[in-house]
PDB file of N, CA, C and O and ligand atoms in Angstrom:
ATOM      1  N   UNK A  16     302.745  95.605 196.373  1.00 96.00           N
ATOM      2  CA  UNK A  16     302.028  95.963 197.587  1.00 96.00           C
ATOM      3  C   UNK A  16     300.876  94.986 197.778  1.00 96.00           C
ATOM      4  O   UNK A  16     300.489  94.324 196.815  1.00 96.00           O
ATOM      5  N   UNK A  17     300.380  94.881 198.830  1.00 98.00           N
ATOM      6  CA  UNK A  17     299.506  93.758 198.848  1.00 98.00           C
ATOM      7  C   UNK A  17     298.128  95.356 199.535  1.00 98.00           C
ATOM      8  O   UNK A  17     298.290  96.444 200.087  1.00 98.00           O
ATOM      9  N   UNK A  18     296.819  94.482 199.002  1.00 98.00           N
ATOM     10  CA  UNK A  18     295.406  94.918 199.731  1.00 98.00           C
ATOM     11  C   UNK A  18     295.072  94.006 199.809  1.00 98.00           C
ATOM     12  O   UNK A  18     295.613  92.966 199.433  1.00 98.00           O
ATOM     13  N   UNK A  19     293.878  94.191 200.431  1.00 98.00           N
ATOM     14  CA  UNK A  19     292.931  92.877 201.047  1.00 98.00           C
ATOM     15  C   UNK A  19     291.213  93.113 200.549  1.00 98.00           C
ATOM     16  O   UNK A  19     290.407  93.998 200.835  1.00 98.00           O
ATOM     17  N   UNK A  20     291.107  91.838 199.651  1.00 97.00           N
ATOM     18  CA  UNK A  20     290.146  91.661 198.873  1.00 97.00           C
ATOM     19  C   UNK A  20     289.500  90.851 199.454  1.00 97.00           C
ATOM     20  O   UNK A  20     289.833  89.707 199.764  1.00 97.00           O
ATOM     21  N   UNK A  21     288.138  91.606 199.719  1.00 95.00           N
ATOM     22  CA  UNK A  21     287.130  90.439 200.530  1.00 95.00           C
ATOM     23  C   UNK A  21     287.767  89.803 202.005  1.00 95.00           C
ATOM     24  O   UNK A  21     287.203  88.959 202.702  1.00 95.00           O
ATOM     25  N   UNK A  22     289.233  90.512 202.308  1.00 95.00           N
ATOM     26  CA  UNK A  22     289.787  89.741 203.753  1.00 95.00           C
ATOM     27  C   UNK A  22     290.981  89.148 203.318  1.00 95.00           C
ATOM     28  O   UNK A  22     291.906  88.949 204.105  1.00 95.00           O
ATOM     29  N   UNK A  23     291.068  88.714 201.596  1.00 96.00           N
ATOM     30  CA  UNK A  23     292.096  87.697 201.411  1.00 96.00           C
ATOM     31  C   UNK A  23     293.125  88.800 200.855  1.00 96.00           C
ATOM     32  O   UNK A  23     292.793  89.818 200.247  1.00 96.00           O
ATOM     33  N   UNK A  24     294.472  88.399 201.186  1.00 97.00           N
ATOM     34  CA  UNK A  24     295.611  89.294 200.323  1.00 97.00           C
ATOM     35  C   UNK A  24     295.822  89.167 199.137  1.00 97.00           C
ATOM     36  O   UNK A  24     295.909  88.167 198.425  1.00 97.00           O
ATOM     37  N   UNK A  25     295.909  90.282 198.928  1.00 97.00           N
ATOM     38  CA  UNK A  25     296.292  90.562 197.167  1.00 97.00           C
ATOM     39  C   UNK A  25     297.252  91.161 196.392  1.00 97.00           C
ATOM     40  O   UNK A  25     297.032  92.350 196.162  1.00 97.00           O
ATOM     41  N   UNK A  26     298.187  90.727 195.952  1.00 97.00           N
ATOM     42  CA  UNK A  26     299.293  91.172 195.635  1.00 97.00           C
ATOM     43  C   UNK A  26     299.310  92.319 194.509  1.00 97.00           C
ATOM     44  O   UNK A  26     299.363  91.969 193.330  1.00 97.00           O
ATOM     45  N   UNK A  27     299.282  93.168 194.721  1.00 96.00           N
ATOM     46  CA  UNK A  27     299.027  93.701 193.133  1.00 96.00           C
ATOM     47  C   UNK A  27     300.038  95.142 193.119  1.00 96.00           C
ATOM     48  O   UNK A  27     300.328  95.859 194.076  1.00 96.00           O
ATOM     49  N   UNK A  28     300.486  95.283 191.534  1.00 95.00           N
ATOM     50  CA  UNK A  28     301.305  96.500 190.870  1.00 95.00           C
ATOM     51  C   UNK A  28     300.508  97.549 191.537  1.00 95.00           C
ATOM     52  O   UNK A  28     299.311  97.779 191.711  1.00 95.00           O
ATOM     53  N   UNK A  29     302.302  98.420 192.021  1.00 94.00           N
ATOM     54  CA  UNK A  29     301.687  99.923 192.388  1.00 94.00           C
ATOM     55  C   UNK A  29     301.224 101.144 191.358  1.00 94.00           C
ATOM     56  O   UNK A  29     302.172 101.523 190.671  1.00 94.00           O
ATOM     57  N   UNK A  30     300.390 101.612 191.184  1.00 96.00           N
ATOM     58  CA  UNK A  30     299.851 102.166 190.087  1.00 96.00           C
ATOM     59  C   UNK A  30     298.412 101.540 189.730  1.00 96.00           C
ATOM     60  O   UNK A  30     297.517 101.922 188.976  1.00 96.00           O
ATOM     61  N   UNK A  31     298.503 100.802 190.287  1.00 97.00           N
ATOM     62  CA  UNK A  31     296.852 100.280 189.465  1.00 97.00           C
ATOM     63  C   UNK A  31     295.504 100.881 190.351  1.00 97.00           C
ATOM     64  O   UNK A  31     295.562 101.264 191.520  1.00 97.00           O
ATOM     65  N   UNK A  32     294.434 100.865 189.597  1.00 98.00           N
ATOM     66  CA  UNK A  32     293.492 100.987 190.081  1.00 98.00           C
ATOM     67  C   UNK A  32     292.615 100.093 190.545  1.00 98.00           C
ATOM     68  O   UNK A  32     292.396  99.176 189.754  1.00 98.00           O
ATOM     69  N   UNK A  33     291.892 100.037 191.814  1.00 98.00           N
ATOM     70  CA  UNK A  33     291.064  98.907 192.560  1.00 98.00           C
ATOM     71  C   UNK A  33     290.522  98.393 191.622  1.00 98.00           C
ATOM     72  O   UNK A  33     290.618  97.166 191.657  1.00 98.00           O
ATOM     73  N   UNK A  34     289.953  98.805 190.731  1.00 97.00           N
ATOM     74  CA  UNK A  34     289.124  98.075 189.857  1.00 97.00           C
ATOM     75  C   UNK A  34     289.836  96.826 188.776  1.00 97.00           C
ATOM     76  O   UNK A  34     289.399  95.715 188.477  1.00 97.00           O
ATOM     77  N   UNK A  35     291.358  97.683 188.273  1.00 97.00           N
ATOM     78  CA  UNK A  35     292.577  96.958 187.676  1.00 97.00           C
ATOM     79  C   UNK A  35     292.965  95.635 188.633  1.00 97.00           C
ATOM     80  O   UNK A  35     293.161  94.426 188.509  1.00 97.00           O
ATOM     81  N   UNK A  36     292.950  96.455 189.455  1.00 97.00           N
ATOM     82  CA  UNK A  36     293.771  95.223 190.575  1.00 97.00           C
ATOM     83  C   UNK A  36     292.289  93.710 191.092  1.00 97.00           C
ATOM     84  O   UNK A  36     292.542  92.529 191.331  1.00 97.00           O
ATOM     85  N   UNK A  37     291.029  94.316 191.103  1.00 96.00           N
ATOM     86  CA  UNK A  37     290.026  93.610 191.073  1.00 96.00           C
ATOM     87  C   UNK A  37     290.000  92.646 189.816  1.00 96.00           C
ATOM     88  O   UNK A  37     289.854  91.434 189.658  1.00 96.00           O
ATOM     89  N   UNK A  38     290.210  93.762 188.982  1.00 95.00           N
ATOM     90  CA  UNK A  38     289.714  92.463 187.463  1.00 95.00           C
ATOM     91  C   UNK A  38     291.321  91.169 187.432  1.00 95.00           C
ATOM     92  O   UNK A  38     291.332  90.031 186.962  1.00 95.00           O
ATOM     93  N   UNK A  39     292.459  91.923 188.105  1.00 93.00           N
ATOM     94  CA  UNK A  39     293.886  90.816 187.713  1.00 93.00           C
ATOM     95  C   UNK A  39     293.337  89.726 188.583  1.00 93.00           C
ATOM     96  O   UNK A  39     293.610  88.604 188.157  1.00 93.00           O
ATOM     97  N   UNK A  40     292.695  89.756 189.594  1.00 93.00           N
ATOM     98  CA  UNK A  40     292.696  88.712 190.648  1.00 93.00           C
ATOM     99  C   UNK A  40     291.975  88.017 190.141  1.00 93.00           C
ATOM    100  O   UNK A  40     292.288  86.888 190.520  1.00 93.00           O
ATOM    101  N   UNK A  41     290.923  87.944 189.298  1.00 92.00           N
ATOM    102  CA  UNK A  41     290.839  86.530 188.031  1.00 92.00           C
ATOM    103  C   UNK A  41     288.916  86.747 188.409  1.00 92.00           C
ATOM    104  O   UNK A  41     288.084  86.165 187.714  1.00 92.00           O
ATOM    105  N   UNK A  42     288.688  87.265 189.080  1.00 93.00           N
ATOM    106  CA  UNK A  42     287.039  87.446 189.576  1.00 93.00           C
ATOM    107  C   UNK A  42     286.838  89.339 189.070  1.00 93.00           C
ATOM    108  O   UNK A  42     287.600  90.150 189.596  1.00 93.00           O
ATOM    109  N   UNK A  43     286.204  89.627 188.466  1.00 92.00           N
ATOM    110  CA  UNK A  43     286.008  91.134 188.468  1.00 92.00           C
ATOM    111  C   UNK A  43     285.052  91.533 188.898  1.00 92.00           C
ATOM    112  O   UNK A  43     284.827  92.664 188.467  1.00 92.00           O
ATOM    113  N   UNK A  44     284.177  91.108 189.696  1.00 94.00           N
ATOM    114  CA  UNK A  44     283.271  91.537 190.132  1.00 94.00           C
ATOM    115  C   UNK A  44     283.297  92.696 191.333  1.00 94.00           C
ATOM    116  O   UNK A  44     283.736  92.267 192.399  1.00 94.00           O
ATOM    117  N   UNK A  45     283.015  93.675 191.328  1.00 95.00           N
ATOM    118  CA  UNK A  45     282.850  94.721 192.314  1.00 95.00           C
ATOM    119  C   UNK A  45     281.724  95.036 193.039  1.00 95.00           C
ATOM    120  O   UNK A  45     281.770  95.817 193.990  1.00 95.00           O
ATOM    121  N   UNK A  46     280.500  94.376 192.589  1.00 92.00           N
ATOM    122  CA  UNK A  46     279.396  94.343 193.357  1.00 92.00           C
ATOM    123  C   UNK A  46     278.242  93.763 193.343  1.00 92.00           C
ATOM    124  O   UNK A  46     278.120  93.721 192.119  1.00 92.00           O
ATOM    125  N   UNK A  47     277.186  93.225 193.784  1.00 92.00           N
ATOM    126  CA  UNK A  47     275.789  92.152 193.469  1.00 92.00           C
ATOM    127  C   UNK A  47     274.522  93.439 193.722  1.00 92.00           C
ATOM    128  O   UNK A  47     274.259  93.928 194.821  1.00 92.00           O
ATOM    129  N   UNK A  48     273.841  93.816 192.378  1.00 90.00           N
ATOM    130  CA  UNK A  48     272.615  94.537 191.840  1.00 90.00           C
ATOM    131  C   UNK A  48     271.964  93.680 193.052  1.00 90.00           C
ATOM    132  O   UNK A  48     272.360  92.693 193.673  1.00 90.00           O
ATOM    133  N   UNK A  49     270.481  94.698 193.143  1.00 91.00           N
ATOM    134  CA  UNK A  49     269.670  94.513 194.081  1.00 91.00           C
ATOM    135  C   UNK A  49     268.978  93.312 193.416  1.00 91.00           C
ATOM    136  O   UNK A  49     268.767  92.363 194.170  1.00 91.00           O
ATOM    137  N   UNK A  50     268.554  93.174 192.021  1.00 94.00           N
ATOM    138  CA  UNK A  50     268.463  91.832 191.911  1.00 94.00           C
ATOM    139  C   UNK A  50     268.889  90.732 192.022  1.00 94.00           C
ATOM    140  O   UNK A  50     268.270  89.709 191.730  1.00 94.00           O
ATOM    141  N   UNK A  51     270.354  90.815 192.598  1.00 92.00           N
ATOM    142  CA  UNK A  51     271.209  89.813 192.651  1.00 92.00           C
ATOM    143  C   UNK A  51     272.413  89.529 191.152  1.00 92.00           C
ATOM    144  O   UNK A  51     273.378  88.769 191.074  1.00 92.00           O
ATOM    145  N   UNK A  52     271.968  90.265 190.370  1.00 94.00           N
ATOM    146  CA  UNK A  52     273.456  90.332 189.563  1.00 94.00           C
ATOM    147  C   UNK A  52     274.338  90.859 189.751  1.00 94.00           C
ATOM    148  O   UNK A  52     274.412  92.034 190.110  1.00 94.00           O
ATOM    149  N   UNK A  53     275.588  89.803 189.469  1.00 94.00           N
ATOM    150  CA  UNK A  53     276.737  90.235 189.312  1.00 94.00           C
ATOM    151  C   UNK A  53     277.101  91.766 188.698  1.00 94.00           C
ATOM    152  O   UNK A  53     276.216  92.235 187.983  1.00 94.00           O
ATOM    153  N   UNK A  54     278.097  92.453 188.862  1.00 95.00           N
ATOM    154  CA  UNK A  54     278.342  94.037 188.433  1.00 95.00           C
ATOM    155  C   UNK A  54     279.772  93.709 188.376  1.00 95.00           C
ATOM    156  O   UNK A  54     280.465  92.989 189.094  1.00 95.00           O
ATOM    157  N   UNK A  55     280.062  94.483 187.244  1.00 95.00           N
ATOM    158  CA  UNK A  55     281.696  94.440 186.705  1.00 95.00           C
ATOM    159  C   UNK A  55     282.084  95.905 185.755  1.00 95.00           C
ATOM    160  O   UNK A  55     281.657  96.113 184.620  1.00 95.00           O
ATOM    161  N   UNK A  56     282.902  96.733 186.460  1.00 95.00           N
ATOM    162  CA  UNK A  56     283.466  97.549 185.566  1.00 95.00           C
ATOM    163  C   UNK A  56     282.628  97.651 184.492  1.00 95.00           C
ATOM    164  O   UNK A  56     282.033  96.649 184.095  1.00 95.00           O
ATOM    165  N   UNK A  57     282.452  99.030 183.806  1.00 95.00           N
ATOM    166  CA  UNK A  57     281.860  99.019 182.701  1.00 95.00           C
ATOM    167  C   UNK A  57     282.693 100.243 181.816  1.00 95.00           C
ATOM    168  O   UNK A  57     282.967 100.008 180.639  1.00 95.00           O
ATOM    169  N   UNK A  58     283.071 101.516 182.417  1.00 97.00           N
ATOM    170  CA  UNK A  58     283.658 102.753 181.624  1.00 97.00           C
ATOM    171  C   UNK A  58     284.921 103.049 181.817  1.00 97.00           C
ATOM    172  O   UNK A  58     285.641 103.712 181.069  1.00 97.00           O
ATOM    173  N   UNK A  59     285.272 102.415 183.110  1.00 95.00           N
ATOM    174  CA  UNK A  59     286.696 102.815 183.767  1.00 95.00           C
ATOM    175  C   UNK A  59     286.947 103.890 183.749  1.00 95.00           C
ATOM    176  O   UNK A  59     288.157 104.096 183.838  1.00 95.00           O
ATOM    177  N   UNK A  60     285.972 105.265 183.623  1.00 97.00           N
ATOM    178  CA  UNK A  60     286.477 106.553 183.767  1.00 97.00           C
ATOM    179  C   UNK A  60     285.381 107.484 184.662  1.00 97.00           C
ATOM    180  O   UNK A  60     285.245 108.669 184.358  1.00 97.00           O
ATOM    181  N   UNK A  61     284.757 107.014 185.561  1.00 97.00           N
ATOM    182  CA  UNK A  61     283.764 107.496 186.927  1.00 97.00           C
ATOM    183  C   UNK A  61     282.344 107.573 186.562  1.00 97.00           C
ATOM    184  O   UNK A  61     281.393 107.542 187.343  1.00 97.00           O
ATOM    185  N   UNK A  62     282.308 107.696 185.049  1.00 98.00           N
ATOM    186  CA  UNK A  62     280.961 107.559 185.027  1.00 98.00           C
ATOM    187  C   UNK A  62     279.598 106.460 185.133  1.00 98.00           C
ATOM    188  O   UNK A  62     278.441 106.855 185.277  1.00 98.00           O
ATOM    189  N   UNK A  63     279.837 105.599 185.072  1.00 96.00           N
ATOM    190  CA  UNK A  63     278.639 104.563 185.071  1.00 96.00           C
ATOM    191  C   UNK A  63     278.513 103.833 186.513  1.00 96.00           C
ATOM    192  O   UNK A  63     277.823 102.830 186.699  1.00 96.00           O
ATOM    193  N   UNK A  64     279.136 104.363 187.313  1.00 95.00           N
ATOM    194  CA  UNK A  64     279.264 103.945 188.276  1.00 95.00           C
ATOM    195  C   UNK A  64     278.596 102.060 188.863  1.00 95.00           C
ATOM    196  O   UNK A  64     277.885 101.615 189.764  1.00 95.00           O
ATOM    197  N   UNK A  65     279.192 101.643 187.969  1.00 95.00           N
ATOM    198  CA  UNK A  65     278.858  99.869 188.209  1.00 95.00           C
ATOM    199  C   UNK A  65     280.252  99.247 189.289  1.00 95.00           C
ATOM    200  O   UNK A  65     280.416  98.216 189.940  1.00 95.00           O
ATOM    201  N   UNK A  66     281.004 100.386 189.065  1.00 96.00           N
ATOM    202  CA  UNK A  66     282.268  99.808 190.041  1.00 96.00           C
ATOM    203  C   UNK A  66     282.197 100.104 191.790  1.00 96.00           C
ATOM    204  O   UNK A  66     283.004  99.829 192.679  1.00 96.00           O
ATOM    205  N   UNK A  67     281.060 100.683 191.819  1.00 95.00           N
ATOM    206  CA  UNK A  67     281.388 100.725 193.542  1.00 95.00           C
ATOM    207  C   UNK A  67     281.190 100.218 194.277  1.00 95.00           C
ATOM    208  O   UNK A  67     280.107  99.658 194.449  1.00 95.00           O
ATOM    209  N   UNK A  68     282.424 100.174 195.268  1.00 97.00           N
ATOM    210  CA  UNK A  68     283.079  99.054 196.124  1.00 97.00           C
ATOM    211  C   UNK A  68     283.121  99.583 197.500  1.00 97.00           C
ATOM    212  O   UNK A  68     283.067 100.810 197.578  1.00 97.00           O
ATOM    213  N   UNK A  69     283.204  98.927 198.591  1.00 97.00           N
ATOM    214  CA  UNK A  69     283.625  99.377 200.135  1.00 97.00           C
ATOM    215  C   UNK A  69     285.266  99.326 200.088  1.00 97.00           C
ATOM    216  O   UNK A  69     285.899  98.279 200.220  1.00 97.00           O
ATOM    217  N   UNK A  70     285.900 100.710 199.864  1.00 98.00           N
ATOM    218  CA  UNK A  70     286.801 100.654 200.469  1.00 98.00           C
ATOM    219  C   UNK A  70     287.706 101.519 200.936  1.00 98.00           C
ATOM    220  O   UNK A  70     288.110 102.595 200.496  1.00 98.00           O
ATOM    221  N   UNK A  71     288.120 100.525 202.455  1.00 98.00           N
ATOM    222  CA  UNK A  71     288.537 101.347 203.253  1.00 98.00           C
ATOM    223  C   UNK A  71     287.375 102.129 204.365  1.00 98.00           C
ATOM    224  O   UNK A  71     287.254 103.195 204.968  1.00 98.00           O
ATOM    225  N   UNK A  72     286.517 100.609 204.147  1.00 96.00           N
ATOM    226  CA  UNK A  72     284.879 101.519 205.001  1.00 96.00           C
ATOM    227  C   UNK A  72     284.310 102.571 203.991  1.00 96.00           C
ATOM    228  O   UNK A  72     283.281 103.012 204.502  1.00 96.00           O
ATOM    229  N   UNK A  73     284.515 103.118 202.872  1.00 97.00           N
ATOM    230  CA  UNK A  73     283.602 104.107 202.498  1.00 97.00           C
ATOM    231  C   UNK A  73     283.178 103.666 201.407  1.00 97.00           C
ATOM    232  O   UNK A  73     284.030 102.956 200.872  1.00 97.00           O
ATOM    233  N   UNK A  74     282.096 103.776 200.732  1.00 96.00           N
ATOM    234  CA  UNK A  74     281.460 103.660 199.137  1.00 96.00           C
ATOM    235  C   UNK A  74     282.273 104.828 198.140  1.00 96.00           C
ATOM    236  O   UNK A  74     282.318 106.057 198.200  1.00 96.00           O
ATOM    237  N   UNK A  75     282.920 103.770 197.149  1.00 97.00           N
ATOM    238  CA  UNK A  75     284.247 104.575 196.311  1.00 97.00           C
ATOM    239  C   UNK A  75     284.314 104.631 194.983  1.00 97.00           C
ATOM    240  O   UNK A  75     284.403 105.843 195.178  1.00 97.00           O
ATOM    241  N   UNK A  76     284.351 104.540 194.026  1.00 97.00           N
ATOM    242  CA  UNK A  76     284.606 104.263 192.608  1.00 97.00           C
ATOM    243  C   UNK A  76     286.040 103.151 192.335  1.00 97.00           C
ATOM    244  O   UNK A  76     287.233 103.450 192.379  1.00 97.00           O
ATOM    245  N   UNK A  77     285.635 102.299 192.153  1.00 97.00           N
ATOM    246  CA  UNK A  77     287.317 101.022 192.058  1.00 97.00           C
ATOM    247  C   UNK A  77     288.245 101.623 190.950  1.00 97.00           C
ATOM    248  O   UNK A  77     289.475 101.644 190.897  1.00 97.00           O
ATOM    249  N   UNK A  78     287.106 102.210 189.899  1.00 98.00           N
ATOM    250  CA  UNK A  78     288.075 102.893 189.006  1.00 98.00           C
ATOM    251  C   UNK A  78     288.858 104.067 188.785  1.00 98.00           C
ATOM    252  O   UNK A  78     289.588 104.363 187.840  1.00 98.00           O
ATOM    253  N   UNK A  79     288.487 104.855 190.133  1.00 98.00           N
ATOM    254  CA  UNK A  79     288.635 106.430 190.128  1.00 98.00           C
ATOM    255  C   UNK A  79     289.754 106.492 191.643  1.00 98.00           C
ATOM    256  O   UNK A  79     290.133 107.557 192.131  1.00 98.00           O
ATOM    257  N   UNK A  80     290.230 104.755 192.328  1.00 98.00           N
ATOM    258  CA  UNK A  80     290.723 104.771 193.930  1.00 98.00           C
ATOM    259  C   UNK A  80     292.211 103.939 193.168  1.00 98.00           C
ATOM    260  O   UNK A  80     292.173 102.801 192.701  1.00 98.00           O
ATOM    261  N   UNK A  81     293.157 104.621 193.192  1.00 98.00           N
ATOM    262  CA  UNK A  81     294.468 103.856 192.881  1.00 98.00           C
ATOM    263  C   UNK A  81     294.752 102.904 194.598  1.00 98.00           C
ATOM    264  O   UNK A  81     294.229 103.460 195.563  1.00 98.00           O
ATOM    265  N   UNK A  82     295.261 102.037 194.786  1.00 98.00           N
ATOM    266  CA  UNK A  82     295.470 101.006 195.049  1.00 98.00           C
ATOM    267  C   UNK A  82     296.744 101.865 196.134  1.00 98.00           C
ATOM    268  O   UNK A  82     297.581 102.682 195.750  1.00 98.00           O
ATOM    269  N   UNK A  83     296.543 101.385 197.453  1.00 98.00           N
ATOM    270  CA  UNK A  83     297.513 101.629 198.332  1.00 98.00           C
ATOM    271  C   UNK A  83     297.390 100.690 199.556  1.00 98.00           C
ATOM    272  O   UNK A  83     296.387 100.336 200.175  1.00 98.00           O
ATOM    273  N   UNK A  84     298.968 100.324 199.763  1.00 98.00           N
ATOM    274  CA  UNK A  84     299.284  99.364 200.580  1.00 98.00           C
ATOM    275  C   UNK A  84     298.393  99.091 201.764  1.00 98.00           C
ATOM    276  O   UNK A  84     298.009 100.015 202.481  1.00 98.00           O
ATOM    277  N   UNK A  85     298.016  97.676 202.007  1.00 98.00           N
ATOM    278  CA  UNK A  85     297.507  97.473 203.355  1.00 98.00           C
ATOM    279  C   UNK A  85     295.745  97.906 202.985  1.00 98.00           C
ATOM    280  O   UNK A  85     294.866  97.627 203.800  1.00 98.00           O
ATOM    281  N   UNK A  86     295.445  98.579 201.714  1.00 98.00           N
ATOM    282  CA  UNK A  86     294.025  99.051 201.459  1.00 98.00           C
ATOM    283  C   UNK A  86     292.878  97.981 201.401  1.00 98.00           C
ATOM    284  O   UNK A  86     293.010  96.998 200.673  1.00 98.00           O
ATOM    285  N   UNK A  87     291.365  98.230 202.424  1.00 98.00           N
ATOM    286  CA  UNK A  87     290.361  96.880 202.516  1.00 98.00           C
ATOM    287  C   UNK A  87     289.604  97.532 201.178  1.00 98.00           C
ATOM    288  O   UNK A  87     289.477  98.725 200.903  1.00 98.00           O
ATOM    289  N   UNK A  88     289.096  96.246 200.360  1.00 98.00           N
ATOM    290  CA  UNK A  88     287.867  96.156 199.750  1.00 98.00           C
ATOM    291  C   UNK A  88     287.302  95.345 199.687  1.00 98.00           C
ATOM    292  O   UNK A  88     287.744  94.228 199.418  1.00 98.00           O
ATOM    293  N   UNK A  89     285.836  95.680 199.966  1.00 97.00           N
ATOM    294  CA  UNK A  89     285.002  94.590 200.216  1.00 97.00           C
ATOM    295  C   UNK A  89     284.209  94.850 198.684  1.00 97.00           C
ATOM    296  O   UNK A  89     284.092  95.896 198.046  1.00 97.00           O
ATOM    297  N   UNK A  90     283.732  93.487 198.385  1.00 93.00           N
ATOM    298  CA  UNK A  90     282.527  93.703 197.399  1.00 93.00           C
ATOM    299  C   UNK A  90     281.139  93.959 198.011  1.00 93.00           C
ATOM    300  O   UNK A  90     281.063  93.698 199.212  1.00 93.00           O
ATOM    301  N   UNK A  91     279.936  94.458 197.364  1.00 79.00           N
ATOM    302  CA  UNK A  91     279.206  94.831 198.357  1.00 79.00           C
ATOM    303  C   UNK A  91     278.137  95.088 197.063  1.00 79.00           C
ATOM    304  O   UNK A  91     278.331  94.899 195.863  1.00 79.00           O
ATOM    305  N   UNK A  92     276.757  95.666 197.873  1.00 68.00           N
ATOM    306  CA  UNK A  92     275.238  95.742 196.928  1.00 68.00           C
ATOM    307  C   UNK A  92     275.288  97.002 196.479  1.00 68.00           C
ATOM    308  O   UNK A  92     274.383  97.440 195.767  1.00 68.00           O
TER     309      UNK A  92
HETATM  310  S1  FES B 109     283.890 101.676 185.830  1.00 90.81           S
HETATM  311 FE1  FES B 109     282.380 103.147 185.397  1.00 90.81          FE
HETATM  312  S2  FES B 109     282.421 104.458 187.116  1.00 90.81           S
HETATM  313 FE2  FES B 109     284.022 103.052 187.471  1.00 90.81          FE
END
């Protein structure tokens, strides 16, 4: 199935999670701290919430949103 990362297509296994399918695309980043750091997955199970992402227009957990066709994510602050 393909989503669209940042706008660009992304091919990725059905079953995975945004965050899975974020880290295969070779960049894992899911979001830039108000200081300006990079943010990447940290628990993969909802709690630390370092994974949230725009998608589909709403603020989500990448690790807690399985991956469905045609789905937007943006990286975001
Ligand atoms: S990786 Fe920790 S909440 Fe998603």
């Amino acid at each position: 199935m393909i989503i669209y990362l940042d706008q660009e297509a992304l091919d990725v296994a059905s079953g995975l999670s945004v965050a899975a399918a974020v880290a295969a695309s070779g960049d894992p980043r899911t979001r830039t701290s108000c200081s300006g750091q990079p943010r990447t997955p940290l628990c993969g199970m909802g709690i630390c919430q370092e994974c949230r992402m725009t998608i589909d227009g709403q603020r989500q957990l990448a690790c807690q949103t399985l991956c469905r066709d045609g789905m937007r994510v943006e990286r975001s602050q």
